[in-house]
């Protein structure tokens, strides 16, 4: 890592307030469609390329059906949005929806829906890192911190968009899991369900954090933590863009004696076991053009997670967290794009031991430039901003020497971007040992994003933080 001696905070403030102003000027306005001019009547819909996928799964995502009358000035928008809806199922590499005239019937059209299906059965060996992110592992370069094993993922099981996963992971962190998801169990295709169950154990775990870095305990002879888990879920999706999740979970958590000796506040009670049921709910409103790597649209979700329902009382587990995300994606002009995302999390119940408290630095909730740090906090807010330039527009490449169409045709694109993030975490428990809590955390930098099919995203970024540090970082998910 390289170090920068200049104070970046004034520069960040200029960029940050410019970002807020610029975002407010770039809000899209919507107007009602003026229903004038000619119209078309959809006589039939022809599906091709869906060798595995049931026709009804594709129809579920379309904004039209046979017999619909559509004004010509709105037809292209409806077909384009339907194409995006079908792509966002993550079942296909390519989707084309085109209308053709019906001979001898001037007001009627035929809509051709052609798809190129993905490869759905993935028997894959596991080779992954035990650290929070790739950059944390690169810093240590400890080859013993690897997980290996085997898992089978069967997407679009039975052609009905069902998902079956058999997971068996050995090595640094062991995990065994079976899960099955059915997106639709009723004729209207509005209600789905799923279940999962498994067992996990770790030789090494983080039991606290100091100076905003995880502190680990390792037990070579036995396991530091064991956990049995299972859940059942129900979701409701009436239209295209909005979805509700309801989930009931069970956990049996056990740790080694040394863990609670080193950190008596690791879990609830004074013993080494927490057993509890949980309930979680999430609402999601997704209006992005492409969920894999959005450039236009907006997204919102709200979640509630209640751990401990009063069933097991020795000791009682009792936490509550509320979390919301809102994101906006705008085309500025030509090949320039803007994206902003705000994440807010609150934990009204302050008695939140270390195992149950997750703040900044986990998953995608981190400030770029702080990949090596964690900020354990009961509450936090995170704002991310990106200005992107489409360096290489989406292109299609064919490899004719590959015999299967699942892999011989791919698309790719490159985006150059500049970004600025800002976060604030509130911690009233361990802020003495973790000074990044209860202070503004700005970060900014430049990056290059590579996007291709099978939902693959690679980000290479050079970031700066308010500690005067800078460096290269690699990520495998969209930043916003």
XYZ file of C-alpha atoms in Angstrom:
480
model
C 0.000 0.000 0.000
C 1.187 3.520 -0.815
C 0.602 6.488 1.477
C -0.533 9.988 0.662
C 0.618 12.771 3.007
C -1.990 15.359 2.020
C -5.262 15.827 3.850
C -7.978 14.615 1.495
C -11.006 15.736 3.503
C -11.436 19.291 2.008
C -11.103 17.865 -1.492
C -13.619 15.189 -0.656
C -16.154 17.757 0.590
C -15.955 19.629 -2.695
C -16.506 16.416 -4.649
C -19.237 15.259 -2.276
C -21.368 18.417 -2.419
C -20.864 18.615 -6.163
C -22.125 15.020 -6.366
C -25.266 15.854 -4.386
C -25.956 18.926 -6.530
C -25.279 17.072 -9.754
C -27.513 14.181 -8.765
C -30.375 16.551 -8.009
C -29.998 18.097 -11.460
C -30.050 14.703 -13.170
C -33.349 13.378 -11.896
C -35.470 11.937 -14.663
C -39.018 13.138 -15.089
C -41.780 10.926 -16.287
C -44.772 12.052 -18.291
C -47.889 10.205 -19.219
C -47.751 8.514 -22.581
C -49.720 10.452 -25.158
C -51.901 7.813 -26.641
C -52.212 9.102 -30.154
C -51.471 7.775 -33.593
C -51.910 4.241 -34.870
C -52.152 1.051 -32.897
C -51.260 -2.621 -33.153
C -53.045 -5.729 -31.944
C -50.909 -8.640 -30.793
C -52.251 -11.701 -32.571
C -49.700 -14.234 -31.347
C -46.414 -14.574 -29.448
C -43.820 -17.037 -30.736
C -41.122 -18.333 -28.361
C -37.850 -19.792 -29.652
C -34.642 -20.928 -27.972
C -36.268 -21.994 -24.693
C -35.204 -25.632 -24.822
C -35.408 -26.014 -21.023
C -37.378 -23.034 -19.742
C -41.141 -23.378 -19.636
C -42.977 -20.829 -21.752
C -45.032 -19.603 -18.776
C -41.854 -18.496 -16.970
C -41.006 -16.144 -19.848
C -44.595 -14.961 -20.224
C -44.548 -13.959 -16.544
C -42.044 -11.192 -17.350
C -43.756 -9.783 -20.449
C -45.811 -6.596 -20.320
C -48.131 -7.793 -23.081
C -50.141 -10.836 -24.104
C -52.189 -12.050 -27.069
C -55.133 -9.808 -27.856
C -53.617 -6.651 -26.339
C -54.016 -3.394 -28.268
C -50.932 -1.169 -28.026
C -50.476 2.313 -29.438
C -47.573 2.464 -31.854
C -45.789 5.272 -30.032
C -45.645 3.071 -26.922
C -44.873 -0.274 -28.556
C -41.069 0.030 -28.567
C -40.979 0.962 -24.878
C -43.138 -2.009 -23.898
C -41.046 -4.456 -25.918
C -37.779 -3.019 -24.583
C -38.900 -3.174 -20.954
C -40.137 -6.737 -21.461
C -36.743 -7.705 -22.867
C -35.052 -6.280 -19.760
C -37.491 -8.098 -17.483
C -36.690 -11.429 -19.128
C -32.937 -10.764 -18.929
C -33.216 -9.948 -15.221
C -34.415 -13.486 -14.496
C -30.724 -14.485 -14.913
C -31.846 -17.469 -16.988
C -30.596 -16.265 -20.375
C -27.422 -14.886 -21.933
C -29.291 -13.092 -24.729
C -32.924 -12.079 -25.233
C -34.412 -10.585 -28.394
C -38.038 -9.427 -28.706
C -39.123 -8.207 -32.139
C -42.519 -7.538 -33.763
C -43.430 -8.541 -37.323
C -46.497 -7.726 -39.382
C -49.143 -10.353 -40.003
C -49.675 -10.702 -43.727
C -53.098 -9.543 -44.891
C -54.033 -8.130 -41.481
C -52.647 -4.572 -41.261
C -53.492 -3.932 -37.589
C -52.144 -7.228 -36.273
C -48.567 -8.112 -35.333
C -46.681 -11.210 -34.254
C -44.134 -10.813 -31.453
C -41.097 -13.099 -31.645
C -39.346 -13.801 -28.352
C -35.979 -15.472 -28.914
C -33.736 -16.474 -26.007
C -30.321 -18.049 -25.604
C -30.381 -20.042 -22.384
C -27.539 -20.125 -19.889
C -25.903 -23.295 -18.652
C -27.992 -24.229 -15.630
C -26.216 -27.174 -13.971
C -22.967 -26.212 -12.265
C -21.102 -29.027 -10.518
C -18.253 -26.818 -9.367
C -15.230 -27.434 -7.139
C -14.979 -24.860 -4.352
C -11.815 -22.805 -4.129
C -12.447 -19.633 -2.166
C -10.954 -17.318 0.437
C -11.910 -17.291 4.117
C -11.431 -13.530 4.517
C -14.059 -10.798 4.285
C -12.915 -9.793 0.794
C -10.206 -10.494 -1.747
C -8.168 -7.440 -0.727
C -8.019 -8.584 2.907
C -6.653 -11.943 1.772
C -4.107 -10.302 -0.562
C -2.734 -8.362 2.378
C -1.999 -11.592 4.287
C -1.344 -13.966 1.368
C -1.980 -16.861 3.738
C -2.637 -19.945 1.598
C -3.903 -21.858 4.614
C -6.916 -19.502 4.683
C -8.576 -21.305 1.787
C -11.792 -23.247 1.513
C -12.208 -26.144 -0.843
C -14.888 -28.679 -1.603
C -17.741 -29.175 -4.029
C -21.177 -27.764 -4.669
C -23.911 -28.432 -7.155
C -26.110 -25.550 -8.249
C -29.006 -26.390 -10.526
C -30.599 -23.168 -11.708
C -33.876 -23.295 -13.605
C -34.512 -26.761 -12.196
C -37.311 -28.499 -14.161
C -37.471 -25.414 -16.421
C -39.547 -23.549 -13.828
C -36.891 -21.165 -12.483
C -36.484 -23.325 -9.410
C -33.070 -23.484 -7.769
C -31.477 -26.507 -6.094
C -28.164 -26.206 -4.232
C -26.113 -28.969 -2.613
C -23.142 -27.409 -0.845
C -20.201 -29.213 0.732
C -17.205 -27.090 1.755
C -14.073 -28.215 3.585
C -10.839 -26.498 4.518
C -10.574 -23.361 6.608
C -14.331 -22.856 7.053
C -16.494 -25.977 6.761
C -20.081 -25.728 5.597
C -22.699 -28.224 4.440
C -26.044 -27.021 3.121
C -29.056 -28.103 1.094
C -31.451 -25.479 -0.272
C -34.366 -25.459 -2.672
C -36.343 -22.491 -4.003
C -39.609 -22.535 -5.946
C -40.478 -19.089 -7.349
C -44.140 -19.869 -8.021
C -46.446 -22.337 -6.286
C -49.767 -20.915 -7.464
C -51.356 -20.618 -10.909
C -51.128 -16.799 -10.953
C -47.358 -17.034 -10.349
C -47.415 -14.573 -7.461
C -46.375 -16.743 -4.478
C -43.133 -18.674 -4.043
C -41.352 -20.498 -1.272
C -38.044 -22.061 -0.309
C -36.178 -23.831 2.422
C -32.595 -24.446 3.494
C -30.745 -26.327 6.203
C -27.148 -26.961 7.053
C -24.207 -27.087 9.398
C -21.046 -24.957 9.601
C -17.913 -24.996 11.739
C -14.733 -22.938 11.839
C -11.257 -23.496 13.236
C -10.667 -19.739 13.340
C -13.103 -16.880 13.905
C -12.929 -13.172 14.635
C -14.012 -12.655 18.247
C -13.618 -8.874 18.472
C -12.156 -5.893 16.639
C -9.331 -3.571 17.688
C -8.211 -0.419 15.886
C -10.963 -1.237 13.353
C -9.419 -4.560 12.396
C -10.719 -8.030 13.169
C -8.935 -9.982 15.908
C -8.906 -13.761 15.415
C -8.921 -16.796 17.671
C -7.723 -20.099 16.208
C -8.144 -23.621 17.581
C -6.037 -26.130 15.662
C -7.282 -29.222 17.519
C -10.989 -28.439 17.677
C -13.395 -25.893 16.216
C -13.788 -22.371 17.520
C -17.418 -22.162 16.418
C -20.162 -24.583 15.302
C -23.552 -23.618 13.975
C -26.664 -25.521 12.912
C -29.093 -23.465 10.851
C -32.244 -23.752 8.808
C -34.974 -21.558 7.396
C -38.181 -21.547 5.425
C -39.267 -18.576 3.359
C -42.306 -17.297 1.513
C -42.320 -14.517 -1.059
C -45.017 -12.605 -2.855
C -44.606 -10.912 -6.239
C -47.813 -9.593 -7.763
C -46.450 -7.504 -10.641
C -43.022 -7.198 -12.196
C -41.028 -4.826 -10.000
C -42.166 -5.323 -6.380
C -41.501 -8.318 -4.137
C -42.031 -9.242 -0.463
C -39.960 -11.808 1.477
C -40.976 -13.465 4.750
C -38.453 -15.765 6.406
C -38.448 -17.860 9.592
C -34.999 -19.044 10.735
C -33.522 -21.324 13.391
C -29.941 -21.130 14.728
C -27.993 -23.177 17.235
C -24.682 -21.392 17.837
C -21.878 -22.873 19.954
C -18.354 -21.570 20.530
C -15.224 -22.734 22.354
C -14.706 -21.666 25.974
C -11.708 -19.563 24.958
C -13.884 -17.338 22.772
C -16.113 -16.114 25.608
C -13.093 -15.851 27.911
C -11.353 -13.551 25.431
C -14.558 -11.623 24.751
C -17.346 -12.024 27.353
C -19.497 -9.833 25.082
C -19.222 -12.175 22.094
C -22.762 -13.578 22.482
C -25.756 -13.424 24.817
C -25.365 -14.873 28.309
C -22.276 -16.182 30.058
C -22.254 -19.639 28.480
C -21.057 -20.934 25.121
C -24.397 -21.566 23.387
C -27.114 -19.360 21.886
C -30.220 -21.049 20.488
C -32.886 -18.903 18.865
C -35.548 -18.427 16.211
C -35.584 -15.343 13.996
C -38.017 -13.603 11.711
C -37.045 -11.378 8.809
C -38.993 -9.395 6.252
C -37.837 -7.559 3.149
C -39.637 -5.441 0.589
C -37.904 -4.788 -2.713
C -38.887 -2.405 -5.525
C -36.570 -2.932 -8.491
C -36.859 -0.682 -11.559
C -33.283 -1.086 -12.852
C -32.683 -1.733 -16.537
C -30.317 -4.660 -15.877
C -29.874 -5.939 -12.324
C -26.407 -7.350 -13.056
C -24.899 -3.944 -13.882
C -27.543 -1.184 -13.999
C -27.106 2.062 -15.907
C -30.655 3.429 -15.718
C -33.555 3.185 -13.311
C -33.983 3.093 -9.559
C -34.034 0.567 -6.732
C -35.335 0.490 -3.169
C -35.466 -2.130 -0.437
C -36.406 -2.187 3.228
C -35.669 -5.007 5.633
C -36.467 -5.964 9.217
C -34.509 -8.641 11.079
C -35.664 -9.776 14.524
C -33.400 -12.361 16.196
C -34.887 -14.094 19.196
C -38.638 -14.678 19.370
C -38.837 -15.577 23.053
C -38.992 -19.356 22.530
C -35.548 -20.183 23.935
C -34.765 -18.302 27.146
C -31.517 -19.752 28.450
C -30.163 -17.252 27.634
C -32.701 -15.073 25.758
C -31.510 -13.669 22.422
C -33.012 -10.308 21.547
C -31.851 -8.089 18.667
C -33.652 -5.966 16.108
C -32.252 -4.259 13.021
C -33.851 -2.142 10.306
C -32.090 -1.532 7.007
C -32.946 0.341 3.817
C -31.206 0.871 0.469
C -32.080 3.374 -2.221
C -30.204 3.676 -5.521
C -30.586 5.871 -8.588
C -29.044 5.323 -12.048
C -29.121 8.044 -14.722
C -27.833 8.472 -18.262
C -26.324 11.950 -18.344
C -25.596 12.214 -22.046
C -24.157 9.890 -24.631
C -21.751 7.485 -22.919
C -21.731 9.203 -19.513
C -23.705 7.738 -16.587
C -24.313 8.662 -12.967
C -25.200 6.421 -10.031
C -25.884 7.188 -6.366
C -26.727 4.818 -3.542
C -27.698 5.401 0.091
C -27.736 2.655 2.746
C -29.055 3.228 6.274
C -29.124 0.687 9.108
C -30.531 1.104 12.628
C -30.523 -1.231 15.629
C -33.032 0.080 18.205
C -32.035 -2.534 20.810
C -28.647 -1.442 22.130
C -27.731 -4.729 23.831
C -26.077 -6.196 20.757
C -23.113 -8.553 21.350
C -20.248 -8.784 18.885
C -21.535 -11.811 16.937
C -24.853 -10.080 16.203
C -23.458 -6.660 15.329
C -22.414 -6.017 11.739
C -21.528 -2.494 10.692
C -19.396 -1.142 7.882
C -16.862 -3.324 6.117
C -18.981 -6.418 5.432
C -20.465 -7.445 2.087
C -21.010 -4.413 -0.119
C -21.492 -2.026 2.833
C -18.077 -0.361 2.900
C -16.447 2.898 1.889
C -14.060 2.419 -0.984
C -10.531 2.964 0.299
C -11.300 1.232 3.635
C -11.321 -2.374 2.455
C -8.843 -3.352 5.194
C -11.013 -1.994 8.011
C -14.281 -2.732 9.789
C -16.450 -0.338 11.728
C -18.641 -2.276 14.148
C -21.643 -0.044 14.731
C -25.224 -0.222 15.924
C -26.284 2.376 13.351
C -24.671 3.607 10.159
C -25.271 5.523 6.969
C -23.370 5.000 3.721
C -23.517 7.166 0.596
C -21.857 6.083 -2.665
C -21.533 8.111 -5.887
C -20.184 7.090 -9.295
C -19.596 8.970 -12.532
C -19.053 6.446 -15.354
C -17.837 6.658 -18.919
C -18.578 3.781 -21.287
C -15.046 3.112 -22.458
C -15.932 0.090 -24.615
C -19.676 -0.257 -25.318
C -21.289 -3.644 -25.066
C -19.921 -5.954 -27.737
C -20.671 -9.523 -28.712
C -17.874 -12.016 -29.371
C -18.363 -15.443 -30.936
C -16.044 -18.426 -30.467
C -17.021 -20.846 -33.196
C -14.579 -23.514 -32.030
C -16.696 -23.994 -28.861
C -19.450 -26.499 -29.733
C -22.187 -25.334 -27.322
C -24.090 -22.062 -27.699
C -24.123 -21.717 -23.894
C -20.516 -20.507 -24.034
C -19.510 -19.746 -27.642
C -21.230 -16.357 -27.682
C -20.562 -13.743 -25.010
C -20.942 -10.029 -24.488
C -18.589 -7.683 -22.648
C -18.175 -3.992 -21.841
C -15.692 -1.728 -20.006
C -16.542 1.343 -17.908
C -14.129 3.950 -16.584
C -15.378 5.654 -13.434
C -14.561 8.176 -10.727
C -16.237 7.846 -7.350
C -16.641 9.413 -3.924
C -18.154 7.751 -0.856
C -19.043 8.924 2.617
C -20.115 6.974 5.711
C -20.776 7.468 9.410
C -21.128 4.667 11.970
C -22.460 5.083 15.511
C -20.993 2.741 18.135
C -21.670 3.255 21.842
C -20.049 0.006 22.992
C -16.497 -0.350 21.714
C -15.732 3.004 20.130
C -12.746 3.505 22.472
C -10.960 0.628 20.732
C -12.274 1.409 17.252
C -11.640 5.100 16.517
C -13.283 5.097 13.074
C -16.691 4.878 14.705
C -18.530 8.145 15.371
C -16.615 10.055 12.711
C -17.016 10.863 9.023
C -15.309 8.403 6.693
C -14.721 9.842 3.208
C -13.144 7.912 0.350
C -12.652 8.569 -3.340
C -10.769 7.315 -6.376
C -10.909 6.021 -9.937
C -11.660 2.584 -11.316
C -12.242 0.331 -14.293
C -15.197 -2.083 -14.463
C -15.379 -5.154 -16.695
C -18.837 -6.671 -17.280
C -19.724 -9.888 -19.098
C -22.329 -12.629 -19.094
C -23.213 -15.084 -16.293
C -23.502 -12.020 -14.015
C -19.744 -11.536 -13.849
C -18.379 -8.127 -12.814
C -14.720 -7.286 -12.134
C -13.782 -3.930 -10.598
C -10.203 -2.654 -10.313
C -9.957 0.594 -8.353
C -7.379 2.957 -6.906
C -8.785 4.553 -3.744
C -7.865 7.141 -1.094
C -9.094 7.432 2.498
C -8.907 10.029 5.288
C -5.970 8.263 6.946
C -3.708 9.402 4.126
C -3.633 5.886 2.680
C -4.148 4.829 -0.900
C -3.919 1.625 -2.899
C -5.312 -0.735 -5.525
C -8.346 -2.830 -4.680
C -10.196 -5.589 -6.542
C -13.898 -6.457 -6.224
C -16.314 -8.839 -7.911
C -19.668 -7.080 -7.545
C -21.177 -3.755 -8.681
C -20.258 -0.881 -6.394
C -23.816 0.518 -6.323
